[in-house]
């Protein structure tokens, strides 16, 4: 595992360093604004989903014409299955983009399901569980060379999961876990725009060490590698963009249920049932973005994913395809902020995603 992480990191940063030599300059942005989108949705696991996302964009120092606009937002969601999410977050850019800070805090109560290949009863392969969690996350980065940023990261989370196994009750069905981690993150960001890049790349390597001495109930490691590449397909305009993404989420050691990764989200749209989860998830995805009329646009995307216990299991694991399309509306032209909805289809599954901003934004 360590050799693989070292090799893949060196490979990606070799690519990123080469791209970084001809990185396009970040364009000046002065204006501010607020983007808000109500969410009304339905899926097979949560039923009716209602909520809202609100994000404000602003300049910390109005005289700073180099830093991208900072943003602060809140998201609130409640579902028919009585799940809820409330989060607040900030992404700050300041001192002529020499410093970048990402912070988030929130509380969740998710009533979801997991899948067993060999069911323990005649009721089927899916079993319910409920996870209540509170979390705080902080990431601080400093520019160290060209467009490369480096700094520490930490997350503090406590969770209580109640499982719906047949015959299980009381303490036998409850699992409590404190998942506190510390690590570092290194980023090479040559995008020409943070919110809506048309060219350049974003490479991010992050490790998280979960240890007893920082209050974690489990000792394990997580490595996250994200590589996004953007291509402008028309020279004179930004109407046609090709975005490509590779993401590796690798956990090893004594990984608890709450530390596993569920296939879905922006990494591979088309999955919402929680059927595929494991210690490690690998994804590849491409997206075509087309601004077809004034502030209106659409996207089409396709990708594959694999969820495994370890990397050597990939050749014998299920290949999970995802394909779909979505619509976009440019809510804040000065900040290039789009809102929209994506519909994706996966293997025996589908997803509907409401969003502020584009996919592959991290």
C-alpha positions as a printed Julia matrix, in Angstrom:
362×3 Matrix{Float64}:
   0.0     0.0     0.0
   2.74    2.5     0.92
   4.66    1.75   -2.29
   1.51    2.23   -4.34
   0.71    5.56   -2.68
   4.26    6.8    -3.23
   4.29    5.78   -6.9
   0.87    7.19   -7.76
   1.67   10.46   -5.99
   4.98   10.88   -7.79
   3.3    10.11  -11.12
   0.51   12.64  -10.69
   2.77   15.38   -9.38
   5.17   14.84  -12.26
   2.24   15.49  -14.6
   1.07   18.46  -12.57
   4.53   20.04  -12.41
   4.81   19.85  -16.2
   1.37   21.44  -16.57
   2.21   24.01  -13.93
   4.95   25.55  -16.05
   2.34   26.89  -18.46
  -0.45   27.55  -15.99
  -2.97   30.18  -17.08
  -3.2    33.2   -14.81
  -6.23   33.43  -12.55
  -8.51   36.16  -13.8
  -9.38   39.15  -11.64
 -12.76   39.02   -9.91
 -14.16   41.85   -7.87
 -17.89   41.39   -7.51
 -19.79   39.5    -4.85
 -23.14   37.78   -4.73
 -25.36   35.12   -3.23
 -26.45   31.88   -4.9
 -29.41   29.96   -3.47
 -31.24   26.89   -4.68
 -34.21   25.05   -3.13
 -34.04   21.27   -3.26
 -37.08   19.07   -3.84
 -36.14   15.53   -4.73
 -37.17   11.9    -4.47
 -35.2     8.68   -4.36
 -35.81    5.09   -3.38
 -33.91    5.21   -0.1
 -34.95    8.59    1.35
 -38.35    9.21   -0.23
 -39.14   12.91   -0.57
 -36.11   15.14    0.04
 -36.5    18.87    0.76
 -33.96   21.5     1.65
 -31.93   24.45    0.47
 -28.36   25.5    -0.29
 -27.26   29.1     0.15
 -23.74   30.31   -0.65
 -22.34   33.84   -0.47
 -19.29   34.89   -2.51
 -17.12   37.82   -1.45
 -13.63   39.34   -1.37
 -11.86   39.36    2.0
  -9.75   42.29    0.84
 -11.28   44.32   -1.98
  -7.83   45.58   -2.98
  -6.64   42.01   -3.54
  -7.17   41.38   -7.26
  -5.26   38.08   -7.32
  -7.11   35.91   -4.77
 -10.23   34.13   -6.0
 -13.48   35.07   -4.29
 -14.05   33.44   -0.93
 -17.33   31.75   -0.1
 -19.43   30.86    2.94
 -22.54   28.75    2.82
 -25.09   26.67    4.64
 -27.01   23.59    3.61
 -30.1    22.15    5.26
 -31.86   18.96    4.17
 -34.71   16.89    5.6
 -36.13   13.69    4.1
 -39.27   11.58    4.31
 -37.2     8.94    6.13
 -36.48   11.54    8.85
 -32.86   12.0     7.84
 -31.44   15.48    8.16
 -28.22   17.34    7.36
 -27.21   20.79    8.55
 -23.77   22.05    7.55
 -21.98   25.36    7.35
 -18.72   25.87    5.5
 -16.24   28.5     4.36
 -13.57   28.47    1.68
 -11.23   31.44    2.13
  -8.61   32.83   -0.26
  -6.52   35.8     0.87
  -3.11   37.55    0.88
  -2.94   37.45   -2.93
  -3.83   33.75   -2.89
  -0.89   32.85   -0.68
  -3.23   31.37    1.94
  -6.2    29.05    1.53
  -8.43   27.87    4.38
 -11.28   25.37    4.22
 -13.49   24.93    7.27
 -16.77   23.09    7.88
 -18.96   22.09   10.8
 -22.29   20.38   11.1
 -24.58   17.7    12.38
 -26.25   14.84   10.5
 -28.74   12.07   11.19
 -28.81    9.72    8.23
 -31.27    6.84    8.01
 -29.83    4.74    5.21
 -29.18    1.14    4.24
 -26.33   -1.24    3.51
 -26.12   -4.37    1.4
 -25.04   -7.92    2.24
 -24.28  -10.46   -0.48
 -25.46  -13.24    1.82
 -28.62  -12.07    3.58
 -29.07  -13.12    7.19
 -32.83  -13.44    6.81
 -35.51  -13.88    4.18
 -36.2   -10.14    4.09
 -33.53   -9.52    1.44
 -30.02   -8.14    1.08
 -30.61   -4.57    2.3
 -30.58   -3.65    6.0
 -31.38   -0.34    7.6
 -29.05    1.68    9.76
 -29.09    5.15   11.29
 -26.0     7.27   11.91
 -26.01   10.4    14.03
 -22.79   12.42   13.86
 -21.28   15.8    14.67
 -18.15   16.96   12.92
 -15.7    19.84   12.59
 -13.08   20.06    9.81
 -10.22   22.5     9.25
  -7.65   22.66    6.46
  -4.99   25.39    6.14
  -2.65   25.7     3.15
   0.21   28.05    2.26
   1.59   28.67   -1.2
   5.11   27.22   -1.25
   6.1    27.21   -4.95
   4.41   28.45   -8.14
   0.85   27.13   -7.81
   1.59   24.47   -5.18
  -0.02   24.7    -1.73
   0.79   22.72    1.41
  -0.55   22.55    4.96
  -2.16   20.59    7.8
  -5.67   19.16    7.96
  -7.76   17.74   10.79
 -11.26   16.4    11.34
 -13.05   15.7    14.64
 -16.14   13.51   14.45
 -18.21   11.5    16.88
 -20.92    9.17   15.6
 -23.49    6.68   16.84
 -24.77    4.07   14.4
 -27.81    1.89   15.08
 -28.19   -1.19   12.89
 -31.45   -2.87   11.9
 -30.31   -6.48   11.89
 -33.11   -8.99   12.47
 -33.27   -9.9    16.16
 -30.74   -7.23   17.19
 -31.79   -4.78   19.88
 -30.4    -2.6    22.65
 -26.63   -2.19   22.9
 -26.1    -5.14   20.53
 -27.37   -3.01   17.65
 -25.51    0.22   18.55
 -21.99    1.13   17.46
 -20.29    4.29   18.75
 -17.17    5.67   17.12
 -14.94    8.7    17.53
 -13.13    9.29   14.24
 -10.54   12.02   14.77
  -7.72   12.44   12.29
  -4.71   14.6    11.55
  -2.66   14.8     8.38
  -1.48   17.06    5.6
  -2.7    18.09    2.17
  -0.68   19.19   -0.86
  -2.32   20.78   -3.9
  -1.18   21.88   -7.33
  -3.83   24.19   -8.76
  -3.31   25.62  -12.25
  -6.98   26.25  -13.03
  -7.8    29.56  -14.68
 -10.88   29.94  -12.47
 -11.72   28.26   -9.16
 -15.5    28.08   -9.62
 -15.71   27.4   -13.37
 -12.35   26.34  -14.83
 -11.96   26.15  -18.59
  -8.36   24.93  -18.66
  -5.66   23.84  -16.28
  -5.63   21.15  -13.63
  -6.29   20.53   -9.94
  -4.25   17.83   -8.21
  -4.84   17.14   -4.53
  -3.16   14.61   -2.25
  -4.46   14.3     1.3
  -3.68   11.82    4.04
  -5.58   11.31    7.28
  -4.12    9.43   10.23
  -6.7     8.17   12.74
  -4.93    7.52   16.04
  -5.87    6.87   19.67
  -3.64    9.74   20.86
  -5.87   12.29   19.11
  -9.03   10.72   20.48
  -9.88    8.32   17.65
 -11.43    5.02   18.61
  -9.69    3.28   15.7
  -6.18    3.25   14.28
  -6.18    3.4    10.49
  -5.05    5.57    7.58
  -6.81    7.19    4.65
  -5.21    8.51    1.46
  -7.19   10.64   -0.98
  -5.84   11.44   -4.42
  -7.84   13.66   -6.78
  -6.78   14.69  -10.27
  -9.0    17.02  -12.33
  -8.03   18.22  -15.81
  -9.91   20.83  -17.83
  -9.8    21.55  -21.59
 -11.36   24.45  -23.48
 -12.61   23.02  -26.78
 -13.25   26.34  -28.51
 -10.51   28.99  -28.74
 -12.63   32.13  -28.76
 -15.34   31.26  -26.22
 -15.97   29.15  -23.13
 -19.06   27.46  -24.54
 -17.59   23.95  -24.73
 -15.47   22.43  -21.95
 -14.19   18.92  -21.37
 -13.5    17.99  -17.72
 -11.84   14.75  -16.64
 -11.43   13.34  -13.13
  -9.64   10.48  -11.41
 -10.19    9.95   -7.68
  -8.78    7.34   -5.31
 -10.12    7.04   -1.75
  -8.0     4.45    0.08
  -8.39    3.4     3.72
  -6.27    0.69    5.3
  -5.85   -0.75    8.78
  -8.61   -1.21   11.35
 -11.27    0.56    9.27
 -14.7     0.78   10.99
 -18.06    0.75    9.21
 -18.26    4.56    9.47
 -14.81    4.87    7.88
 -15.78    3.09    4.67
 -16.61    4.91    1.43
 -19.96    4.59   -0.35
 -19.98    4.71   -4.14
 -21.83    7.82   -5.35
 -21.75   11.6    -5.28
 -19.73   13.67   -7.76
 -17.05   11.0    -8.03
 -19.47    8.7    -9.86
 -23.04    9.89  -10.3
 -25.81    7.33  -10.77
 -25.73    5.66   -7.34
 -27.97    6.49   -4.37
 -28.93    3.17   -2.72
 -25.69    2.58   -0.82
 -25.28   -0.91   -2.23
 -21.59   -0.55   -3.03
 -19.25    0.42   -0.21
 -15.83   -0.7     0.94
 -12.51    0.44    2.4
 -11.29    1.72   -0.97
 -13.12    3.31   -3.91
 -11.48    4.13   -7.26
 -13.26    6.23   -9.91
 -12.68    7.66  -13.38
 -15.11   10.13  -14.95
 -15.4    12.61  -17.82
 -17.88   15.44  -18.31
 -18.76   17.54  -21.36
 -20.06   21.05  -20.57
 -21.97   23.04  -23.18
 -23.27   26.59  -22.77
 -25.89   26.47  -25.53
 -27.84   29.73  -24.97
 -26.93   32.86  -22.99
 -26.97   31.77  -19.31
 -28.26   28.26  -20.02
 -26.17   25.14  -20.39
 -26.1    21.41  -20.05
 -23.63   18.67  -19.17
 -23.2    15.02  -20.13
 -21.04   12.66  -18.09
 -19.86    9.06  -17.94
 -17.5     7.11  -15.73
 -16.65    3.9   -13.9
 -15.95    3.0   -10.3
 -14.71    0.08   -8.23
 -15.24   -0.56   -4.5
 -12.79   -3.02   -2.95
 -11.15   -3.97    0.34
  -7.66   -3.62   -1.17
  -6.23   -2.62   -4.53
  -5.36   -6.19   -5.54
  -9.1    -6.99   -5.54
  -9.86   -4.64   -8.46
  -9.41   -7.25  -11.27
 -12.09   -9.49   -9.73
 -14.44   -6.76   -8.51
 -17.6    -5.41  -10.15
 -17.07   -2.56  -12.61
 -19.66    0.08  -11.75
 -20.58    2.32  -14.7
 -22.34    5.66  -14.36
 -23.79    7.86  -17.1
 -26.11   10.83  -17.2
 -26.82   14.45  -18.04
 -27.87   17.69  -16.4
 -28.96   21.28  -16.92
 -27.24   24.46  -15.76
 -28.22   28.1   -15.22
 -25.62   30.85  -14.65
 -27.01   32.44  -11.47
 -24.02   34.73  -10.78
 -22.35   35.67  -14.08
 -19.62   37.76  -12.4
 -18.5    34.76  -10.33
 -19.31   32.12  -12.98
 -21.54   30.33  -10.5
 -23.99   27.83  -11.99
 -26.88   26.11  -10.33
 -28.42   23.0   -11.78
 -29.57   19.42  -11.5
 -27.96   16.15  -12.67
 -29.66   12.84  -13.41
 -27.39    9.79  -13.42
 -27.95    6.09  -14.05
 -25.73    3.39  -12.57
 -25.79   -0.38  -12.19
 -29.36   -1.12  -10.98
 -29.51    2.39   -9.5
 -29.96    6.08  -10.28
 -29.41    9.46   -8.66
 -30.74   13.03   -8.86
 -28.4    15.76   -7.64
 -29.19   19.45   -7.11
 -26.1    21.63   -6.97
 -24.55   25.05   -6.61
 -21.34   25.06   -8.65
 -19.96   22.38  -10.91
 -18.84   18.86  -10.23
 -15.1    18.24   -9.88
 -14.85   21.36   -7.72
 -12.45   19.78   -5.21
